[in-house]
Amino acid sequence: MTVFDDGIALEALGDGLLRGRTVPQWANMVGPFGGITAATLLRAVELQSDVHGFPVALTVNYLAPIADGDFDIRARAVRTNRSNQHWYVELSQNGEVKTTATAVFAVRRETWADTEIGRPDVGAPESIEDASAGFGVAWTRNYDLRFIDGALPAAGAGESTTSTTTLWVRDRPARPIDFASLTSLCDIFYPRLWLRRGQLLPAGTISFTAYFHAGPAELAEQGDGYLLATARAQGFSGGHFDQSAQIWSRAGDLLATTHQLVYYKA
Amino acid sequence: MTVFDDGIALEALGDGLLRGRTVPQWANMVGPFGGITAATLLRAVELQSDVHGFPVALTVNYLAPIADGDFDIRARAVRTNRSNQHWYVELSQNGEVKTTATAVFAVRRETWADTEIGRPDVGAPESIEDASAGFGVAWTRNYDLRFIDGALPAAGAGESTTSTTTLWVRDRPARPIDFASLTSLCDIFYPRLWLRRGQLLPAGTISFTAYFHAGPAELAEQGDGYLLATARAQGFSGGHFDQSAQIWSRAGDLLATTHQLVYYKA
C-alpha cells in the first residue's frame, strides 16, 4: 500500500455503494488534489463486478470542495454494449453531490495505429532536480516532479508569454503505473494562469477529461518509471481557461491526452 | 425557423420532460449527426426554468444510435453554486438511454484575458468553393463548408501524414450563431482517420467535449458570418483516436476549443 493506494482506497458497503475517505497527504489548498479524486472515481468503476473493458474516456466535474472525512460513491452502468460500457458516477458527502463523472470503458482491438504528434525532445530525468517540495501543499510530495520547462514561478517572477510546462513525473514512492495513477497524473499541472501571470492566483478545475491511448499491456510495460507530461492553455477569458496536455512514456509512447476547463480570478 | 432550429426543437411535456424528434435533413450514416444531438442536449438545459449562467463546458457521450422518431430528454441540475451550475442530461427512446451529457453553466466575469494560440492564417471564405454536397449524407448540406486544408479525400486518395483539416463554415441557411449552433459546429469535422488513410472507414464519436471561450455578447457579435474551424488527431491506437479542434471567429477570436474520442475500425 503506497500513499497513492491509500488515497484511492474504497470499501464496498453493498448495494453498489462505495465508501472512501480523504487522506491528509493528498490535501490541496481547498479539499483534496483533483487528480486523486478523479482517480478514485475511475477506481470506483474498476471495482464494479460487471465492469466491461478498460478505460478509454473519463470526464470528471468538480461541483464543490470535498470536506475532510468520509465520502460515498455510487457508480451506475448506464449502458453496456458489446464493445463498450458507459458509466455515470457521483461522489457525495451527507447527501450533497461534490463530484460527478462519466466514464467510457471499451474493449481494445488490434488496429492500424499511429502517434501523429511527437514527444518533446528533452534530457533524462536523472539530470534534473526534484521540485516537489516547493508547492506549499501536501499532495505534491507524493510525486517526484522534475521540471524541464515552466516550473512554478518564483516570488517576483514576471509574466510569461507561454503557458507551457513540461516535466518528468513519477509516483513517490515509485509504483507501477495503472489507469488510476495515470488519471491522477493527467491533473499534475499547477494552474497555467500562474505561469502566464508569474504569480499564484485563485484557480480551480471545474471539468476534466482524459482519453487513454494505452491499454493495460502498454501500461504494464512502463513499470514504475518516469513519465513525461506537458501542458498548455489555449485561451483565458471571462474567468475560465482551458488546458490541453499529453502524458508520454519514457520510451516515447503516447499514454494519455487530457483537457480541462479551469475557473480563475485575475 | 431554419433547419437548425428544427433539428434542436424540443417540446416541454411537464415534470422536466422534453420531447424531440429526429429530422431527416440531419441524418448521418447511422442516426442523426452527432453535432445536432449535442446541440439538442445543450438546448435542453438552456430551456430549464432554473438555468443559471451560460455554457462553459459540455461533455456528450454517445451510447447507442438514435433511431428515427421521437426521443425524450431529462435534464437535472445536480448542483447550483453562486457562480456556476452543473447538469446531468439523458436522452432516451422507449426507456433505453442513447446519449448522456454533463454540462457546466457559469456566470462570466470580466478578468484578465488572453488568447495564447494563433488563428491559422488563411484566405477569405468567398474565394473558396462550398464542398458540402460531396459527403453522401444529408446533414452536411445544412452547412456551407469551404475547405482550406484537409478536404474529404477523393476516391483513390493516398494516405496523408497529417490529420489536420481547416475550413470556413457557416449554417445554411445563414443563422446568427448561438451556443447551440456553436456546439454543433464543434463536431463539424469528418473522422480524422479518413484523411490519414485516404479512405472512408467505420468510425463514430463516443465522447465529445466542448469548452466555450466566448460569452453571449461575443457570440452575438459574430452575427451569421463564417467561422474558421480547425482539427487534428494526436494518436490512433487500439480502435480509438482523439481529435482536438478550435473554432475561431472571422475577426480572430477563439470561440470554442473541443475534443473528442472516436471509435474506429482499420
XYZ file of C-alpha atoms in Angstrom:
532
model
C 0.000 0.000 0.000
C 1.601 3.252 -1.139
C 0.188 6.700 -0.355
C -1.463 6.591 -3.788
C -3.239 3.312 -2.990
C -4.300 4.796 0.315
C -5.695 7.876 -1.458
C -7.952 5.861 -3.782
C -8.932 3.127 -1.293
C -12.651 2.288 -1.322
C -14.698 -0.039 0.822
C -17.769 -1.801 -0.617
C -20.793 -1.269 1.637
C -23.134 -3.370 -0.540
C -25.897 -2.319 -2.958
C -23.264 -0.685 -5.212
C -22.286 1.865 -2.562
C -18.563 2.501 -2.044
C -17.073 4.493 0.809
C -13.769 6.371 0.752
C -12.129 8.998 2.922
C -9.878 11.961 2.407
C -6.234 11.388 3.292
C -4.200 14.309 4.737
C -1.235 13.544 2.443
C -3.429 14.379 -0.583
C -4.615 17.755 0.706
C -4.580 20.675 -1.726
C -5.338 24.310 -0.852
C -9.076 23.530 -0.599
C -10.074 19.855 -0.377
C -8.033 17.024 -1.877
C -5.940 17.230 -5.093
C -8.304 16.936 -8.084
C -6.183 14.171 -9.611
C -6.671 11.817 -6.659
C -10.424 12.480 -6.758
C -10.559 11.701 -10.494
C -8.528 8.526 -9.878
C -10.877 7.490 -7.076
C -13.951 7.876 -9.320
C -12.254 5.795 -12.021
C -11.329 3.165 -9.444
C -14.974 3.085 -8.302
C -15.900 1.893 -11.796
C -12.987 -0.566 -11.976
C -14.275 -2.170 -8.746
C -17.762 -2.880 -10.134
C -18.421 -6.595 -10.624
C -19.966 -6.061 -14.070
C -17.237 -3.802 -15.465
C -16.539 -4.483 -19.161
C -13.284 -3.473 -20.863
C -10.752 -0.825 -19.871
C -11.000 2.959 -19.574
C -10.841 4.940 -22.812
C -12.529 8.223 -21.795
C -13.230 9.871 -18.446
C -14.815 13.235 -17.662
C -14.900 14.489 -14.069
C -16.851 17.560 -12.974
C -15.883 19.280 -9.725
C -19.101 20.643 -8.228
C -17.974 21.614 -4.733
C -14.964 21.067 -2.452
C -14.785 17.682 -0.726
C -14.626 18.199 3.042
C -12.161 16.268 5.188
C -13.639 12.889 6.100
C -15.703 10.109 4.544
C -17.405 10.244 1.165
C -19.790 7.921 -0.673
C -19.565 6.914 -4.334
C -22.255 5.350 -6.472
C -21.415 4.128 -9.988
C -24.139 3.160 -12.462
C -23.637 1.353 -15.792
C -25.967 3.443 -17.952
C -25.456 1.157 -20.948
C -23.378 -1.926 -21.771
C -22.684 -2.606 -25.433
C -20.739 -5.478 -26.942
C -17.565 -3.432 -27.286
C -18.009 -0.695 -24.684
C -19.733 0.388 -21.490
C -20.885 3.832 -20.307
C -20.853 4.811 -16.625
C -22.212 7.665 -14.535
C -20.615 8.195 -11.116
C -21.475 10.511 -8.210
C -19.390 11.273 -5.135
C -21.344 12.733 -2.226
C -20.959 13.728 1.414
C -24.006 13.813 3.672
C -26.238 13.570 0.602
C -24.626 16.566 -1.128
C -23.080 15.757 -4.526
C -19.492 17.046 -4.659
C -18.119 15.408 -7.834
C -19.614 13.639 -10.848
C -18.031 11.623 -13.632
C -18.877 9.878 -16.866
C -16.581 7.084 -17.982
C -16.371 5.032 -21.149
C -14.768 1.619 -20.832
C -14.070 -0.329 -24.010
C -12.550 -3.463 -25.409
C -9.310 -2.525 -27.166
C -8.694 -4.238 -30.507
C -5.651 -4.524 -32.741
C -5.973 -1.834 -35.414
C -3.862 0.381 -37.619
C -2.163 2.731 -35.165
C -0.090 5.890 -35.294
C 1.047 8.642 -32.969
C 0.786 11.765 -35.058
C 2.390 14.234 -32.685
C 5.953 13.995 -31.427
C 7.126 13.732 -27.835
C 9.087 16.791 -26.688
C 12.801 16.183 -27.092
C 14.187 16.502 -23.569
C 17.047 15.276 -21.404
C 16.910 12.441 -18.870
C 15.034 12.932 -15.574
C 18.105 11.876 -13.582
C 19.885 15.109 -14.595
C 17.125 17.339 -13.155
C 16.389 18.132 -9.515
C 13.058 17.149 -7.905
C 10.937 20.252 -7.174
C 8.001 18.636 -5.386
C 8.662 20.257 -2.011
C 8.224 23.818 -3.268
C 4.442 23.974 -3.705
C 3.275 24.665 -0.162
C 0.623 21.937 -0.299
C 0.773 18.328 0.887
C -0.041 16.340 -2.263
C 2.890 17.378 -4.478
C 5.217 15.407 -2.169
C 3.503 12.228 -3.389
C 5.253 12.815 -6.699
C 8.775 13.225 -7.957
C 8.482 16.365 -10.157
C 11.397 17.282 -12.418
C 10.615 20.363 -14.494
C 12.184 20.893 -17.888
C 10.133 23.981 -18.766
C 7.608 26.096 -16.942
C 8.399 25.299 -13.300
C 6.311 27.004 -10.603
C 7.088 30.742 -10.861
C 9.282 32.013 -8.032
C 8.223 35.026 -5.981
C 8.668 38.136 -8.138
C 8.700 36.179 -11.407
C 7.418 38.260 -14.292
C 4.670 37.399 -16.737
C 5.359 34.665 -19.290
C 4.192 34.711 -22.907
C 3.720 30.937 -22.850
C 1.772 28.659 -20.533
C 3.723 25.531 -21.457
C 5.018 23.311 -18.667
C 6.945 20.105 -19.387
C 8.140 17.791 -16.621
C 9.230 14.281 -15.788
C 6.977 12.814 -13.128
C 6.806 9.637 -11.081
C 4.773 8.482 -8.096
C 6.600 8.735 -4.752
C 7.121 6.080 -3.596
C 7.571 4.626 -7.080
C 4.601 2.414 -8.011
C 3.737 0.558 -11.240
C 1.569 2.828 -13.365
C -2.076 1.811 -13.836
C -5.178 3.576 -15.143
C -5.908 5.140 -11.756
C -2.421 6.590 -11.291
C -2.321 7.723 -14.937
C -5.628 9.541 -14.359
C -4.170 11.355 -11.391
C -1.088 12.305 -13.425
C -3.344 13.905 -16.042
C -4.028 16.590 -13.414
C -0.392 17.018 -12.299
C -0.001 20.572 -13.654
C -0.385 23.661 -11.465
C -2.786 26.264 -12.993
C -1.473 27.609 -16.335
C -2.611 31.074 -15.225
C 0.130 31.145 -12.589
C 2.816 30.695 -15.206
C 1.355 33.344 -17.522
C 0.926 35.914 -14.738
C 4.022 34.973 -12.743
C 2.042 34.701 -9.531
C -0.260 32.380 -7.606
C -3.911 33.410 -8.162
C -7.222 31.715 -7.269
C -7.930 28.923 -9.766
C -9.674 25.547 -9.689
C -10.572 22.871 -12.228
C -14.300 22.635 -12.944
C -14.305 19.984 -15.702
C -11.590 17.435 -16.543
C -11.393 14.934 -19.400
C -8.819 12.199 -20.037
C -8.511 9.947 -23.082
C -6.462 6.789 -22.604
C -4.387 5.840 -25.641
C -2.682 2.903 -23.922
C -4.195 -0.384 -22.863
C -3.317 -2.418 -19.763
C -0.429 -4.203 -21.524
C 1.186 -0.912 -22.591
C 0.775 0.468 -19.069
C 2.337 -2.644 -17.541
C 5.370 -2.138 -19.806
C 6.054 1.223 -18.133
C 6.705 -0.343 -14.740
C 7.286 2.420 -12.214
C 9.429 4.593 -14.480
C 9.271 8.315 -15.122
C 6.609 9.672 -17.489
C 6.862 12.898 -19.449
C 3.959 15.321 -19.002
C 3.427 18.503 -20.991
C 0.553 21.005 -20.860
C -0.519 24.364 -22.184
C -3.558 26.639 -22.287
C -5.169 27.926 -25.484
C -7.383 30.726 -24.196
C -8.139 32.683 -20.998
C -11.361 34.735 -20.850
C -14.354 35.548 -18.685
C -12.954 33.761 -15.640
C -12.160 30.430 -17.362
C -9.215 28.961 -19.211
C -8.609 25.632 -20.882
C -5.636 23.285 -20.586
C -4.555 20.582 -23.049
C -1.893 18.071 -22.085
C -0.188 14.847 -23.096
C 1.321 12.115 -20.946
C 4.145 10.185 -22.641
C 6.132 7.126 -21.669
C 9.888 7.432 -21.336
C 10.174 5.285 -24.468
C 8.037 7.764 -26.435
C 4.567 6.186 -26.383
C 1.542 8.475 -26.026
C -0.286 7.134 -22.957
C -2.993 9.766 -22.453
C -4.255 13.068 -23.802
C -6.182 15.244 -21.377
C -8.060 18.530 -21.229
C -9.622 20.652 -18.550
C -11.523 23.863 -18.011
C -10.353 25.919 -15.051
C -12.108 28.713 -13.177
C -9.900 31.648 -12.192
C -9.801 35.136 -10.733
C -7.290 37.617 -12.168
C -37.267 28.506 -38.153
C -34.208 27.284 -40.034
C -33.326 23.614 -40.473
C -31.002 24.007 -37.481
C -33.811 25.305 -35.262
C -35.956 22.445 -36.484
C -33.207 19.951 -35.607
C -32.943 21.094 -31.981
C -36.666 21.792 -31.399
C -37.982 20.447 -28.076
C -41.462 20.373 -26.629
C -41.984 20.605 -22.842
C -44.229 17.783 -21.651
C -44.165 18.881 -17.997
C -42.315 17.445 -14.990
C -38.977 18.423 -16.622
C -39.518 16.045 -19.550
C -38.700 17.374 -23.033
C -39.583 15.656 -26.286
C -37.740 15.992 -29.590
C -37.712 14.094 -32.854
C -35.156 13.201 -35.482
C -35.294 15.292 -38.650
C -34.412 13.639 -41.999
C -32.262 16.628 -43.050
C -29.893 15.869 -40.132
C -29.398 12.178 -40.949
C -25.866 10.817 -40.851
C -24.805 7.317 -41.928
C -26.321 5.803 -38.762
C -28.713 8.015 -36.786
C -28.516 11.813 -36.709
C -25.307 13.897 -36.966
C -23.623 13.909 -33.544
C -23.353 17.703 -33.574
C -27.113 18.220 -33.747
C -27.587 15.727 -30.889
C -25.017 17.566 -28.752
C -26.714 20.873 -29.572
C -30.109 19.435 -28.631
C -28.821 18.270 -25.217
C -27.344 21.717 -24.575
C -30.615 23.340 -25.626
C -32.469 21.043 -23.189
C -30.502 22.691 -20.372
C -30.967 26.198 -21.783
C -34.743 25.614 -21.704
C -34.850 24.770 -17.977
C -36.598 27.447 -15.908
C -33.903 27.394 -13.220
C -30.888 27.614 -15.569
C -28.105 29.804 -14.149
C -25.401 31.384 -16.326
C -24.188 30.359 -19.776
C -22.443 27.217 -21.047
C -18.730 26.906 -20.335
C -18.189 23.119 -20.609
C -20.193 20.314 -22.199
C -19.404 16.606 -22.451
C -21.649 14.341 -24.524
C -21.373 10.549 -24.533
C -22.842 8.616 -27.458
C -24.097 5.310 -26.033
C -26.146 3.957 -28.937
C -27.550 5.195 -32.252
C -30.716 7.291 -32.039
C -33.453 5.653 -34.120
C -35.638 7.710 -36.450
C -38.552 9.181 -34.498
C -39.267 10.758 -31.119
C -36.863 10.919 -28.191
C -37.191 12.081 -24.581
C -34.723 14.245 -22.688
C -34.464 14.752 -18.948
C -32.079 17.380 -17.549
C -31.243 17.527 -13.832
C -29.403 20.345 -12.047
C -27.089 18.252 -9.856
C -25.775 21.331 -8.064
C -26.263 25.092 -8.275
C -23.497 27.269 -6.865
C -23.340 31.048 -6.715
C -21.209 31.299 -9.842
C -21.963 28.048 -11.689
C -24.375 25.170 -12.178
C -23.757 21.504 -13.006
C -26.216 19.481 -15.125
C -26.700 15.821 -15.996
C -28.795 15.079 -19.087
C -30.107 11.820 -20.568
C -31.688 11.283 -23.981
C -33.730 8.083 -24.274
C -36.037 6.253 -26.654
C -38.562 3.759 -25.270
C -36.742 3.830 -21.943
C -33.335 2.994 -23.477
C -30.654 5.625 -22.844
C -28.998 6.625 -26.136
C -26.979 9.733 -25.184
C -25.852 11.344 -21.915
C -24.296 14.705 -21.190
C -22.822 16.729 -18.375
C -22.861 20.498 -18.725
C -21.348 23.296 -16.680
C -23.046 26.658 -16.935
C -21.366 29.650 -15.305
C -21.534 33.366 -14.788
C -18.829 35.005 -16.905
C -16.898 37.813 -15.228
C -14.514 40.453 -16.542
C -10.989 39.141 -15.968
C -7.517 39.341 -17.416
C -7.836 37.584 -20.772
C -5.540 36.323 -23.495
C -5.677 34.001 -26.472
C -2.371 32.189 -26.358
C -2.579 30.314 -29.638
C -2.877 31.976 -33.039
C -5.633 31.565 -35.585
C -4.458 29.845 -38.774
C -3.549 32.447 -41.390
C -5.911 31.698 -44.277
C -7.624 33.433 -47.183
C -11.226 34.653 -47.271
C -14.086 32.136 -47.478
C -15.525 33.878 -50.534
C -12.563 32.722 -52.625
C -13.195 29.011 -51.863
C -15.899 26.744 -53.247
C -18.519 25.143 -50.986
C -17.962 21.361 -50.701
C -20.979 20.405 -48.592
C -22.674 18.324 -51.295
C -19.857 15.777 -51.595
C -20.325 13.799 -48.385
C -23.101 11.392 -49.351
C -25.097 12.118 -46.180
C -27.944 14.570 -45.609
C -26.662 16.760 -42.768
C -23.613 18.300 -44.464
C -25.986 20.259 -46.740
C -27.102 22.215 -43.662
C -23.684 23.863 -43.725
C -21.605 25.863 -46.125
C -18.205 24.069 -45.952
C -15.183 25.736 -47.549
C -12.048 23.666 -47.025
C -8.636 25.299 -46.886
C -6.774 22.127 -45.895
C -7.728 18.506 -45.453
C -10.901 18.265 -47.535
C -12.674 14.893 -47.707
C -10.278 12.522 -49.513
C -11.355 11.730 -53.063
C -11.654 8.111 -54.244
C -8.140 6.723 -54.655
C -6.538 9.388 -52.460
C -3.405 8.113 -50.780
C -2.527 8.156 -47.123
C -1.758 11.513 -45.509
C 0.913 12.130 -42.878
C -1.269 14.764 -41.210
C -4.827 14.660 -39.922
C -5.298 18.430 -39.976
C -8.427 19.859 -41.561
C -9.103 23.607 -41.665
C -12.298 25.055 -43.121
C -14.592 28.047 -43.154
C -18.076 27.035 -42.080
C -21.470 28.675 -41.796
C -25.004 27.426 -41.149
C -27.123 27.020 -44.278
C -29.368 28.938 -44.335
C -27.226 31.531 -42.541
C -28.364 31.946 -38.928
C -26.951 34.052 -36.059
C -24.533 31.889 -34.097
C -25.575 30.885 -30.566
C -24.307 28.316 -28.057
C -26.384 25.533 -29.621
C -25.148 26.129 -33.171
C -21.570 26.589 -31.918
C -21.860 23.218 -30.154
C -22.928 21.560 -33.381
C -20.035 23.217 -35.247
C -17.613 21.681 -32.738
C -18.464 18.334 -34.372
C -18.255 19.560 -37.994
C -15.167 17.520 -38.914
C -15.365 14.172 -40.703
C -13.307 11.411 -38.969
C -9.576 12.256 -38.921
C -8.887 8.593 -39.723
C -10.334 9.079 -43.215
C -7.799 11.786 -44.004
C -4.866 9.782 -42.638
C -5.849 6.600 -44.502
C -7.213 8.280 -47.631
C -10.444 6.304 -47.441
C -13.795 6.182 -45.669
C -13.670 3.631 -42.816
C -16.098 2.840 -39.968
C -15.734 5.483 -37.236
C -18.027 7.126 -34.682
C -17.615 9.592 -31.828
C -18.058 8.031 -28.391
C -17.253 11.018 -26.156
C -17.279 14.720 -27.072
C -16.264 17.747 -25.006
C -16.591 21.453 -25.826
C -15.266 24.408 -23.848
C -16.848 27.772 -24.625
C -14.401 30.685 -24.538
C -16.977 33.242 -25.706
C -19.962 34.583 -23.827
C -23.337 35.536 -25.278
C -22.184 39.065 -26.158
C -19.169 37.797 -28.117
C -21.360 35.269 -29.940
C -23.894 37.970 -30.821
C -21.071 39.988 -32.406
C -20.465 37.183 -34.926
C -23.895 37.552 -36.476
C -24.306 34.857 -39.116
C -20.795 35.139 -40.539
C -18.321 32.407 -41.411
C -16.305 30.781 -38.628
C -12.930 29.119 -39.026
C -12.686 25.544 -37.748
C -9.512 23.507 -37.489
C -8.958 19.992 -36.101
C -6.338 17.305 -35.780
C -5.775 13.963 -34.077
C -2.885 13.221 -31.723
C -2.954 9.442 -31.520
C -4.680 6.417 -33.096
C -4.470 3.058 -31.282
C -6.492 0.084 -30.143
C -9.587 1.142 -32.098
C -9.797 4.709 -30.771
C -8.372 8.069 -31.767
C -8.681 11.550 -30.298
C -9.443 14.838 -32.027
C -8.647 18.352 -30.787
C -10.135 21.366 -32.525
C -10.630 25.110 -32.291
C -13.471 27.276 -33.573
C -12.457 30.878 -34.395
C -14.399 33.945 -35.377
C -13.602 35.611 -38.682
C -12.148 38.508 -36.681
C -9.753 36.139 -34.898
C -11.469 35.469 -31.562
C -11.264 31.975 -30.074
C -14.904 30.940 -29.582
C -14.549 27.283 -28.557
C -11.993 24.538 -28.052
C -13.253 20.995 -28.402
C -12.058 17.421 -28.091
C -13.471 14.021 -28.829
C -12.647 10.332 -28.669
C -13.651 8.349 -31.735
C -14.093 4.598 -32.176
C -12.779 3.169 -35.447
C -12.070 0.037 -37.447
C -8.974 -0.029 -39.666
